[in-house]
Amino acid sequence: MTISITVNAVERSFDVQPDEVLLDVLRREGYLEVKGSCHSGDCGACTVLLDRRPVASCLTLAAKADGHAVTTVRGIGDQAHLHVLQDAFVKNGAVQCGYCAPGAITSAKALLDENPDPTEEEIRLAMDSNYCRCTGYEQQVEAVLYAAAQLRKGDKR
Amino acid sequence: MIRMTIGIVCKEALMGRITEYYHATSLEDAFAKAQQLRPAAAYVGGGVELILRRNPEITTLIDLSRCGLDYITASREGIEIGSQTTLTTVSRNADIKKYAGGSLAWWTGRIAQNNLRDMITVGGVIGRNQPWNDVVPHLVALGAQVRLFDGAERIMPLAGYIEAKQPGVIIKGILLPAGNAGSSGFLWRFTRTLQDISTLHFSALVSSDGKFMTAANLVFAGRPGHAALYPRLSEGLVGKSLSHETFARVAEMAPDVVEVGSDLRATGEFRRELVRAAILNLEEHMTGVAQ
């Protein structure tokens, strides 16, 4: 079957199997910034935004995303144009091996889009789907607090 | 290469093969399609369980997301939640935040995890009704009714729907009765973390006049299997004072009333102790005094 998804603001059509998950489709089509890990919705590495809300793409049927908008971490910002959040992750030591970073940043982006001044507790709740085995989470929380402050100051990156 | 091929063949044999994904345009359309294909068709809620635990008999998925079932409405009768509404949406609704002390809103904003709460739908959790489900026991305690569609609409208590599951029937939505809005909702999950699957669920809805309890629904789930009301335990609270003695009597009786069973995760004896602890947690919730 053919589905249409707007990926990172670009309209795309994909031929997919009826039971294929979004993660597999995105990676097959070259969106390698979306990471697969547990494939059971536990780790959060594969998190993308579906209509601005974070979902585990490993458990999202690609057909269910037909007609919707998907944003990957590269749609938030790329190496040439880092988003404030991505810059904050680097500056605050919230990236070590980096495998969880795309999912973590994506979850954080969804939070800050709705809540520009989150508490630490709200950040932890919004990122409770993102496992990180390197940073111990503290640096990630600090990075999101830092990014939120930068965005409130008017940093538009 | 040979090993890989065998692996794929075995996986498909075990998991089945979905050959069609059908976007229904209306409830009538979805129901007609399901009737035409049953039992080889399944409705898609959030889709999470369909992927995690595939049924080899299912070859067609019927998507209900274009049938107008993503809604929350409040009226004199109560609050109705469309079956395609996600847990995140439920958790953020202003009316649900006020309903029965806000217990449903609080829990739907915390169980599972963030990127699943935006996928899991109310209809999906009721339709699949897995024993580890957190939401269904609480909805049963809240006295929820389920609005069904099988060519025509009808309403029945959620507790009754769980007992007599009806394959092929579409869950249109659930209704939280207005009469329970002022009561106190309570859910207790025995887990190590919020993301963990609970060893035992206990949920309750209690009404009181500040001194005496005037109504109570007590529900246990997890073990035994699905959410079940325990009217004998409710009787131990209704008409009684909001006191430690009242809850202590029910806590003493409960382990013998609730059929906890036993499995590899925890023994029956341990679960019976959890049943007692659940009642004492309800006491703390209702009186503000921890035992």
CSV table of C-alpha atoms in Angstrom, one decimal:
chain,number,residue,atom,x,y,z
A,1,MET,CA,0.0,0.0,0.0
A,2,THR,CA,1.1,3.6,-0.6
A,3,ILE,CA,1.0,6.1,2.2
A,4,SER,CA,1.7,9.9,2.3
A,5,ILE,CA,3.6,11.4,5.2
A,6,THR,CA,5.0,14.8,5.6
A,7,VAL,CA,8.5,14.1,7.0
A,8,ASN,CA,10.4,17.1,8.3
A,9,ALA,CA,8.1,19.4,6.3
A,10,VAL,CA,8.6,17.5,3.0
A,11,GLU,CA,5.7,15.6,1.6
A,12,ARG,CA,6.7,12.0,0.8
A,13,SER,CA,5.0,8.9,-0.5
A,14,PHE,CA,6.1,5.4,0.6
A,15,ASP,CA,5.2,1.9,-0.4
A,16,VAL,CA,4.8,0.0,2.9
A,17,GLN,CA,3.5,-3.4,4.1
A,18,PRO,CA,0.2,-3.2,6.0
A,19,ASP,CA,1.9,-4.3,9.2
A,20,GLU,CA,5.2,-2.4,8.8
A,21,VAL,CA,6.2,-0.1,11.6
A,22,LEU,CA,7.1,3.6,11.1
A,23,LEU,CA,10.7,3.0,12.4
A,24,ASP,CA,11.5,0.5,9.7
A,25,VAL,CA,10.0,2.6,6.9
A,26,LEU,CA,11.8,5.8,8.0
A,27,ARG,CA,15.2,4.0,8.2
A,28,ARG,CA,14.7,2.2,4.9
A,29,GLU,CA,14.0,5.6,3.3
A,30,GLY,CA,17.2,7.1,4.6
A,31,TYR,CA,16.1,8.7,7.9
A,32,LEU,CA,18.9,7.0,9.7
A,33,GLU,CA,18.8,9.5,12.6
A,34,VAL,CA,15.8,7.6,13.9
A,35,LYS,CA,17.4,4.9,16.0
A,36,GLY,CA,16.1,1.4,16.6
A,37,SER,CA,16.9,-0.4,19.8
A,38,CYS,CA,14.4,-2.4,21.8
A,39,HIS,CA,11.7,-2.6,19.2
A,40,SER,CA,9.2,-3.0,22.0
A,41,GLY,CA,8.4,0.6,23.0
A,42,ASP,CA,10.6,0.5,26.1
A,43,CYS,CA,13.7,2.5,25.4
A,44,GLY,CA,12.6,5.6,23.5
A,45,ALA,CA,15.5,5.6,21.1
A,46,CYS,CA,13.1,5.6,18.1
A,47,THR,CA,10.9,8.5,19.3
A,48,VAL,CA,9.7,10.8,16.6
A,49,LEU,CA,7.0,13.5,16.6
A,50,LEU,CA,3.7,12.5,15.0
A,51,ASP,CA,1.7,15.7,14.6
A,52,ARG,CA,4.0,17.3,17.2
A,53,ARG,CA,3.5,14.6,19.8
A,54,PRO,CA,6.2,12.1,20.7
A,55,VAL,CA,5.5,8.4,19.7
A,56,ALA,CA,7.6,5.3,19.7
A,57,SER,CA,8.0,4.7,16.0
A,58,CYS,CA,8.9,1.0,16.6
A,59,LEU,CA,5.3,0.5,17.7
A,60,THR,CA,3.6,2.9,15.3
A,61,LEU,CA,2.0,1.2,12.3
A,62,ALA,CA,3.3,3.2,9.3
A,63,ALA,CA,-0.2,3.0,7.8
A,64,LYS,CA,-1.6,4.7,10.8
A,65,ALA,CA,0.7,7.7,10.1
A,66,ASP,CA,-0.8,8.1,6.6
A,67,GLY,CA,-1.8,11.7,6.1
A,68,HIS,CA,0.1,12.9,9.1
A,69,ALA,CA,3.3,14.9,9.8
A,70,VAL,CA,6.4,13.2,11.2
A,71,THR,CA,9.4,15.1,12.6
A,72,THR,CA,12.7,13.4,13.3
A,73,VAL,CA,15.6,14.9,15.2
A,74,ARG,CA,17.0,16.1,11.9
A,75,GLY,CA,13.8,18.1,11.3
A,76,ILE,CA,14.4,19.9,14.6
A,77,GLY,CA,17.9,20.9,13.6
A,78,ASP,CA,20.9,19.5,11.7
A,79,GLN,CA,24.7,19.8,12.1
A,80,ALA,CA,24.8,23.0,10.1
A,81,HIS,CA,21.9,24.6,12.0
A,82,LEU,CA,21.7,23.2,15.5
A,83,HIS,CA,18.5,23.8,17.4
A,84,VAL,CA,18.9,25.4,20.8
A,85,LEU,CA,18.1,22.0,22.4
A,86,GLN,CA,20.8,20.2,20.4
A,87,ASP,CA,23.3,22.8,21.3
A,88,ALA,CA,22.3,22.6,25.0
A,89,PHE,CA,22.7,18.8,25.0
A,90,VAL,CA,26.3,19.2,23.7
A,91,LYS,CA,27.2,22.1,26.0
A,92,ASN,CA,25.8,20.3,29.1
A,93,GLY,CA,27.4,17.0,28.5
A,94,ALA,CA,24.1,15.3,27.8
A,95,VAL,CA,25.5,13.4,24.9
A,96,GLN,CA,28.0,10.6,25.4
A,97,CYS,CA,27.6,7.6,23.2
A,98,GLY,CA,24.8,9.6,21.5
A,99,TYR,CA,22.5,6.7,20.7
A,100,CYS,CA,19.6,7.9,22.8
A,101,ALA,CA,20.1,11.6,22.0
A,102,PRO,CA,17.8,11.7,18.9
A,103,GLY,CA,14.9,10.3,20.9
A,104,ALA,CA,15.6,12.3,24.0
A,105,ILE,CA,15.9,15.6,22.1
A,106,THR,CA,12.7,14.8,20.2
A,107,SER,CA,10.8,14.2,23.5
A,108,ALA,CA,12.2,17.4,24.9
A,109,LYS,CA,11.2,19.4,21.8
A,110,ALA,CA,7.6,18.3,22.2
A,111,LEU,CA,7.7,19.4,25.9
A,112,LEU,CA,9.2,22.9,25.2
A,113,ASP,CA,6.8,23.5,22.3
A,114,GLU,CA,3.9,23.2,24.8
A,115,ASN,CA,5.6,24.4,28.0
A,116,PRO,CA,8.4,26.9,27.6
A,117,ASP,CA,9.1,27.0,31.3
A,118,PRO,CA,9.0,23.4,32.6
A,119,THR,CA,9.9,22.4,36.1
A,120,GLU,CA,12.5,19.6,36.6
A,121,GLU,CA,9.7,17.2,37.5
A,122,GLU,CA,7.8,18.1,34.3
A,123,ILE,CA,11.0,17.5,32.3
A,124,ARG,CA,11.5,14.1,33.9
A,125,LEU,CA,7.9,13.1,33.2
A,126,ALA,CA,8.1,14.2,29.6
A,127,MET,CA,11.3,12.3,29.1
A,128,ASP,CA,10.3,9.2,31.0
A,129,SER,CA,10.3,7.2,27.8
A,130,ASN,CA,13.9,7.9,27.0
A,131,TYR,CA,16.4,5.5,28.5
A,132,CYS,CA,20.1,6.7,28.7
A,133,ARG,CA,22.8,4.4,29.9
A,134,CYS,CA,25.6,7.0,29.8
A,135,THR,CA,24.6,10.3,31.3
A,136,GLY,CA,22.5,9.2,34.3
A,137,TYR,CA,19.8,11.6,33.1
A,138,GLU,CA,21.0,14.6,35.2
A,139,GLN,CA,22.8,16.3,32.4
A,140,GLN,CA,19.8,15.8,30.1
A,141,VAL,CA,17.5,17.5,32.6
A,142,GLU,CA,20.0,20.3,32.9
A,143,ALA,CA,20.3,20.6,29.2
A,144,VAL,CA,16.5,21.0,28.8
A,145,LEU,CA,16.4,23.6,31.6
A,146,TYR,CA,19.2,25.5,29.9
A,147,ALA,CA,17.6,25.3,26.4
A,148,ALA,CA,14.2,26.4,27.9
A,149,ALA,CA,16.0,29.4,29.4
A,150,GLN,CA,17.7,30.2,26.1
A,151,LEU,CA,14.5,30.0,24.2
A,152,ARG,CA,12.7,32.3,26.7
A,153,LYS,CA,15.5,34.8,26.2
A,154,GLY,CA,14.6,34.8,22.5
A,155,ASP,CA,17.2,32.4,21.1
A,156,LYS,CA,15.5,31.4,17.8
A,157,ARG,CA,18.0,28.8,16.6
B,1,MET,CA,21.5,-16.7,4.5
B,2,ILE,CA,19.7,-20.0,5.0
B,3,ARG,CA,19.4,-19.4,8.7
B,4,MET,CA,18.0,-15.9,8.0
B,5,THR,CA,15.4,-17.3,5.5
B,6,ILE,CA,14.3,-19.9,8.0
B,7,GLY,CA,14.1,-17.2,10.7
B,8,ILE,CA,11.8,-15.0,8.6
B,9,VAL,CA,9.6,-18.0,7.6
B,10,CYS,CA,9.2,-19.0,11.3
B,11,LYS,CA,8.5,-15.5,12.4
B,12,GLU,CA,5.7,-15.1,9.8
B,13,ALA,CA,4.3,-18.5,10.7
B,14,LEU,CA,4.2,-17.5,14.4
B,15,MET,CA,3.1,-13.9,14.0
B,16,GLY,CA,0.8,-14.2,11.1
B,17,ARG,CA,0.7,-11.9,8.1
B,18,ILE,CA,-1.3,-8.8,7.9
B,19,THR,CA,-2.3,-8.4,4.2
B,20,GLU,CA,-4.6,-5.4,4.4
B,21,TYR,CA,-4.8,-2.2,6.4
B,22,TYR,CA,-8.2,-0.6,5.9
B,23,HIS,CA,-9.0,3.0,6.8
B,24,ALA,CA,-12.7,3.0,7.7
B,25,THR,CA,-14.6,6.2,7.0
B,26,SER,CA,-17.4,5.6,9.4
B,27,LEU,CA,-18.6,3.2,12.1
B,28,GLU,CA,-21.0,1.6,9.7
B,29,ASP,CA,-18.2,1.1,7.2
B,30,ALA,CA,-15.8,-0.4,9.8
B,31,PHE,CA,-18.5,-2.7,11.2
B,32,ALA,CA,-19.5,-4.0,7.8
B,33,LYS,CA,-15.9,-4.7,6.9
B,34,ALA,CA,-15.3,-6.6,10.2
B,35,GLN,CA,-18.5,-8.6,9.6
B,36,GLN,CA,-17.4,-9.5,6.1
B,37,LEU,CA,-13.9,-10.7,7.3
B,38,ARG,CA,-14.4,-12.0,10.8
B,39,PRO,CA,-12.6,-13.5,12.6
B,40,ALA,CA,-9.7,-12.4,10.5
B,41,ALA,CA,-10.1,-8.7,11.1
B,42,ALA,CA,-9.2,-6.5,14.1
B,43,TYR,CA,-9.9,-2.9,14.9
B,44,VAL,CA,-6.9,-0.7,15.5
B,45,GLY,CA,-6.8,1.5,18.6
B,46,GLY,CA,-3.3,2.8,19.2
B,47,GLY,CA,-1.9,-0.2,17.6
B,48,VAL,CA,0.7,-0.9,20.3
B,49,GLU,CA,-0.7,-4.2,21.4
B,50,LEU,CA,-1.4,-5.3,17.9
B,51,ILE,CA,2.4,-5.1,17.1
B,52,LEU,CA,3.6,-6.4,20.4
B,53,ARG,CA,1.3,-9.4,20.6
B,54,ARG,CA,0.2,-10.4,17.1
B,55,ASN,CA,-2.6,-12.8,16.6
B,56,PRO,CA,-1.8,-15.2,13.7
B,57,GLU,CA,-5.5,-15.4,12.8
B,58,ILE,CA,-5.7,-11.7,12.0
B,59,THR,CA,-5.0,-10.7,8.4
B,60,THR,CA,-6.8,-7.3,8.2
B,61,LEU,CA,-6.5,-4.3,10.4
B,62,ILE,CA,-9.4,-1.9,10.4
B,63,ASP,CA,-8.3,1.7,11.4
B,64,LEU,CA,-11.0,3.7,13.2
B,65,SER,CA,-9.0,7.0,13.4
B,66,ARG,CA,-11.1,8.6,10.6
B,67,CYS,CA,-14.5,7.7,12.3
B,68,GLY,CA,-14.7,10.7,14.5
B,69,LEU,CA,-14.0,8.8,17.8
B,70,ASP,CA,-11.3,11.2,19.1
B,71,TYR,CA,-13.4,13.4,21.4
B,72,ILE,CA,-14.2,14.3,25.0
B,73,THR,CA,-17.5,15.9,25.8
B,74,ALA,CA,-19.1,16.9,29.1
B,75,SER,CA,-22.8,17.0,29.6
B,76,ARG,CA,-25.4,16.7,32.4
B,77,GLU,CA,-25.1,12.9,32.0
B,78,GLY,CA,-21.4,13.0,32.6
B,79,ILE,CA,-18.2,12.9,30.6
B,80,GLU,CA,-17.9,10.9,27.4
B,81,ILE,CA,-14.5,9.9,26.0
B,82,GLY,CA,-14.3,8.7,22.4
B,83,SER,CA,-12.5,5.4,22.0
B,84,GLN,CA,-9.7,6.8,19.8
B,85,THR,CA,-8.7,9.4,22.5
B,86,THR,CA,-5.2,8.9,23.7
B,87,LEU,CA,-4.2,8.7,27.4
B,88,THR,CA,-2.3,12.0,27.1
B,89,THR,CA,-5.4,13.7,25.8
B,90,VAL,CA,-7.5,12.2,28.7
B,91,SER,CA,-4.8,13.4,31.2
B,92,ARG,CA,-5.0,17.0,30.0
B,93,ASN,CA,-8.7,17.4,29.9
B,94,ALA,CA,-10.0,20.0,32.3
B,95,ASP,CA,-13.3,18.2,33.1
B,96,ILE,CA,-11.5,14.9,33.7
B,97,LYS,CA,-9.0,16.7,36.0
B,98,LYS,CA,-12.0,17.6,38.2
B,99,TYR,CA,-13.8,14.3,38.0
B,100,ALA,CA,-13.6,12.1,41.1
B,101,GLY,CA,-10.7,14.1,42.5
B,102,GLY,CA,-8.8,13.9,39.2
B,103,SER,CA,-7.6,10.4,39.7
B,104,LEU,CA,-8.1,9.3,36.1
B,105,ALA,CA,-6.4,12.4,34.7
B,106,TRP,CA,-3.4,11.9,37.1
B,107,TRP,CA,-2.9,8.2,36.2
B,108,THR,CA,-3.4,8.5,32.5
B,109,GLY,CA,-0.7,11.1,32.5
B,110,ARG,CA,1.8,8.8,34.3
B,111,ILE,CA,1.3,5.1,33.4
B,112,ALA,CA,3.3,3.5,30.7
B,113,GLN,CA,5.6,6.2,29.3
B,114,ASN,CA,5.4,9.5,27.5
B,115,ASN,CA,5.8,8.3,23.9
B,116,LEU,CA,3.3,5.5,24.5
B,117,ARG,CA,0.7,7.6,26.3
B,118,ASP,CA,0.4,9.6,23.1
B,119,MET,CA,-0.4,6.3,21.2
B,120,ILE,CA,-2.4,4.2,23.6
B,121,THR,CA,-6.2,4.8,23.2
B,122,VAL,CA,-9.0,4.3,25.6
B,123,GLY,CA,-10.7,2.0,23.2
B,124,GLY,CA,-7.6,0.0,22.7
B,125,VAL,CA,-7.0,-0.6,26.4
B,126,ILE,CA,-10.6,-1.7,26.9
B,127,GLY,CA,-10.7,-3.8,23.7
B,128,ARG,CA,-7.5,-5.7,24.5
B,129,ASN,CA,-8.0,-5.6,28.3
B,130,GLN,CA,-4.8,-7.3,29.2
B,131,PRO,CA,-4.4,-8.4,32.8
B,132,TRP,CA,-1.7,-5.9,33.4
B,133,ASN,CA,-3.8,-3.0,32.1
B,134,ASP,CA,-3.9,-0.1,34.6
B,135,VAL,CA,-6.7,2.0,33.1
B,136,VAL,CA,-9.5,-0.5,32.9
B,137,PRO,CA,-9.6,-1.3,36.7
B,138,HIS,CA,-9.9,2.3,37.5
B,139,LEU,CA,-12.6,2.9,34.9
B,140,VAL,CA,-14.6,0.0,36.3
B,141,ALA,CA,-14.2,1.5,39.8
B,142,LEU,CA,-15.4,4.9,38.4
B,143,GLY,CA,-18.6,3.2,37.3
B,144,ALA,CA,-17.8,3.7,33.6
B,145,GLN,CA,-20.2,2.6,31.0
B,146,VAL,CA,-19.2,1.6,27.5
B,147,ARG,CA,-21.0,2.8,24.3
B,148,LEU,CA,-20.9,0.1,21.7
B,149,PHE,CA,-21.8,-0.1,18.0
B,150,ASP,CA,-22.8,-3.2,16.2
B,151,GLY,CA,-25.0,-1.7,13.6
B,152,ALA,CA,-26.8,0.3,16.3
B,153,GLU,CA,-25.6,2.0,19.4
B,154,ARG,CA,-26.1,0.6,22.9
B,155,ILE,CA,-24.7,1.3,26.3
B,156,MET,CA,-23.7,-1.2,29.0
B,157,PRO,CA,-21.6,-1.1,32.2
B,158,LEU,CA,-17.9,-1.6,31.5
B,159,ALA,CA,-17.7,-4.3,34.2
B,160,GLY,CA,-20.3,-6.2,32.3
B,161,TYR,CA,-18.6,-5.7,29.0
B,162,ILE,CA,-15.4,-7.2,30.4
B,163,GLU,CA,-17.3,-10.3,31.7
B,164,ALA,CA,-19.0,-10.9,28.4
B,165,LYS,CA,-16.7,-9.6,25.7
B,166,GLN,CA,-18.3,-9.3,22.3
B,167,PRO,CA,-16.0,-9.8,19.3
B,168,GLY,CA,-16.7,-7.6,16.3
B,169,VAL,CA,-18.5,-5.0,18.3
B,170,ILE,CA,-16.9,-1.5,18.0
B,171,ILE,CA,-16.2,0.4,21.2
B,172,LYS,CA,-17.4,3.9,20.4
B,173,GLY,CA,-16.6,5.5,23.7
B,174,ILE,CA,-16.9,5.4,27.5
B,175,LEU,CA,-19.1,7.4,29.8
B,176,LEU,CA,-18.2,8.5,33.2
B,177,PRO,CA,-21.5,9.1,35.1
B,178,ALA,CA,-22.1,12.6,36.4
B,179,GLY,CA,-23.3,11.1,39.7
B,180,ASN,CA,-19.8,9.9,40.6
B,181,ALA,CA,-18.0,13.2,39.8
B,182,GLY,CA,-17.9,14.3,43.4
B,183,SER,CA,-16.6,11.0,44.8
B,184,SER,CA,-13.0,10.2,45.5
B,185,GLY,CA,-11.2,8.0,42.9
B,186,PHE,CA,-8.2,5.9,43.9
B,187,LEU,CA,-5.8,3.6,42.1
B,188,TRP,CA,-3.0,1.7,43.7
B,189,ARG,CA,-0.4,-0.2,41.6
B,190,PHE,CA,2.2,-2.3,43.2
B,191,THR,CA,5.2,-1.8,41.1
B,192,ARG,CA,8.9,-0.9,41.4
B,193,THR,CA,8.7,1.9,39.0
B,194,LEU,CA,5.9,3.8,37.2
B,195,GLN,CA,6.8,2.0,34.0
B,196,ASP,CA,6.8,-1.5,35.6
B,197,ILE,CA,3.9,-3.9,35.1
B,198,SER,CA,1.9,-4.1,38.3
B,199,THR,CA,1.9,-7.2,40.4
B,200,LEU,CA,-1.6,-6.2,41.6
B,201,HIS,CA,-3.9,-3.3,40.8
B,202,PHE,CA,-6.5,-2.0,43.3
B,203,SER,CA,-8.9,0.7,42.4
B,204,ALA,CA,-11.7,2.3,44.3
B,205,LEU,CA,-14.4,5.0,44.1
B,206,VAL,CA,-15.7,6.1,47.5
B,207,SER,CA,-18.3,8.7,48.4
B,208,SER,CA,-18.5,10.1,51.9
B,209,ASP,CA,-20.2,12.9,53.8
B,210,GLY,CA,-17.0,13.5,55.7
B,211,LYS,CA,-17.9,11.1,58.5
B,212,PHE,CA,-19.5,8.1,56.9
B,213,MET,CA,-19.0,6.4,53.6
B,214,THR,CA,-22.1,6.5,51.4
B,215,ALA,CA,-21.0,4.4,48.4
B,216,ALA,CA,-18.0,2.4,47.3
B,217,ASN,CA,-16.8,0.4,44.3
B,218,LEU,CA,-13.8,-1.7,45.0
B,219,VAL,CA,-11.9,-3.4,42.1
B,220,PHE,CA,-8.9,-5.7,42.1
B,221,ALA,CA,-7.0,-6.7,38.9
B,222,GLY,CA,-3.6,-7.9,37.8
B,223,ARG,CA,-4.2,-11.1,39.6
B,224,PRO,CA,-6.8,-12.5,39.2
B,225,GLY,CA,-6.6,-11.6,35.6
B,226,HIS,CA,-9.1,-8.9,34.7
B,227,ALA,CA,-10.7,-6.2,36.6
B,228,ALA,CA,-13.4,-7.4,38.9
B,229,LEU,CA,-15.7,-5.6,41.3
B,230,TYR,CA,-15.8,-7.0,44.9
B,231,PRO,CA,-19.2,-6.0,46.3
B,232,ARG,CA,-18.7,-7.9,49.5
B,233,LEU,CA,-15.7,-5.6,50.3
B,234,SER,CA,-17.7,-2.5,49.3
B,235,GLU,CA,-20.4,-3.5,51.8
B,236,GLY,CA,-17.8,-3.4,54.5
B,237,LEU,CA,-17.3,0.3,53.9
B,238,VAL,CA,-20.8,1.6,52.9
B,239,GLY,CA,-22.7,3.1,55.9
B,240,LYS,CA,-19.6,2.8,58.1
B,241,SER,CA,-17.5,5.6,59.6
B,242,LEU,CA,-14.3,6.9,58.0
B,243,SER,CA,-12.2,5.4,60.7
B,244,HIS,CA,-9.2,3.1,61.1
B,245,GLU,CA,-11.5,0.4,62.6
B,246,THR,CA,-13.6,0.3,59.5
B,247,PHE,CA,-10.7,-0.1,57.1
B,248,ALA,CA,-8.9,-2.5,59.4
B,249,ARG,CA,-12.0,-4.8,59.3
B,250,VAL,CA,-12.1,-4.8,55.5
B,251,ALA,CA,-8.3,-5.2,55.3
B,252,GLU,CA,-8.6,-8.3,57.5
B,253,MET,CA,-11.4,-9.8,55.4
B,254,ALA,CA,-10.1,-8.8,51.9
B,255,PRO,CA,-7.3,-11.4,51.5
B,256,ASP,CA,-9.9,-14.2,51.9
B,257,VAL,CA,-12.4,-12.6,49.5
B,258,VAL,CA,-10.1,-11.6,46.7
B,259,GLU,CA,-8.9,-14.6,44.6
B,260,VAL,CA,-5.3,-13.7,44.0
B,261,GLY,CA,-4.1,-17.0,42.5
B,262,SER,CA,-0.4,-17.5,42.1
B,263,ASP,CA,2.2,-17.4,39.4
B,264,LEU,CA,5.9,-17.2,38.8
B,265,ARG,CA,6.1,-13.5,39.6
B,266,ALA,CA,4.8,-13.6,43.1
B,267,THR,CA,3.2,-16.2,45.4
B,268,GLY,CA,-0.4,-16.2,46.4
B,269,GLU,CA,0.6,-15.5,50.0
B,270,PHE,CA,2.5,-12.4,48.9
B,271,ARG,CA,-0.4,-11.3,46.8
B,272,ARG,CA,-2.8,-11.7,49.7
B,273,GLU,CA,-0.6,-9.5,51.8
B,274,LEU,CA,-0.7,-6.9,48.9
B,275,VAL,CA,-4.5,-7.1,49.0
B,276,ARG,CA,-4.4,-6.1,52.7
B,277,ALA,CA,-1.9,-3.3,52.0
B,278,ALA,CA,-4.1,-2.0,49.2
B,279,ILE,CA,-7.0,-1.5,51.6
B,280,LEU,CA,-4.7,0.3,54.1
B,281,ASN,CA,-3.5,2.5,51.2
B,282,LEU,CA,-7.2,3.4,50.5
B,283,GLU,CA,-7.6,4.3,54.2
B,284,GLU,CA,-4.7,6.7,53.9
B,285,HIS,CA,-6.2,8.2,50.8
B,286,MET,CA,-9.6,8.7,52.4
B,287,THR,CA,-8.5,9.8,55.9
B,288,GLY,CA,-5.1,11.3,55.3
B,289,VAL,CA,-3.7,9.1,58.0
B,290,ALA,CA,-1.1,6.5,57.1
B,291,GLN,CA,-1.1,3.1,59.0
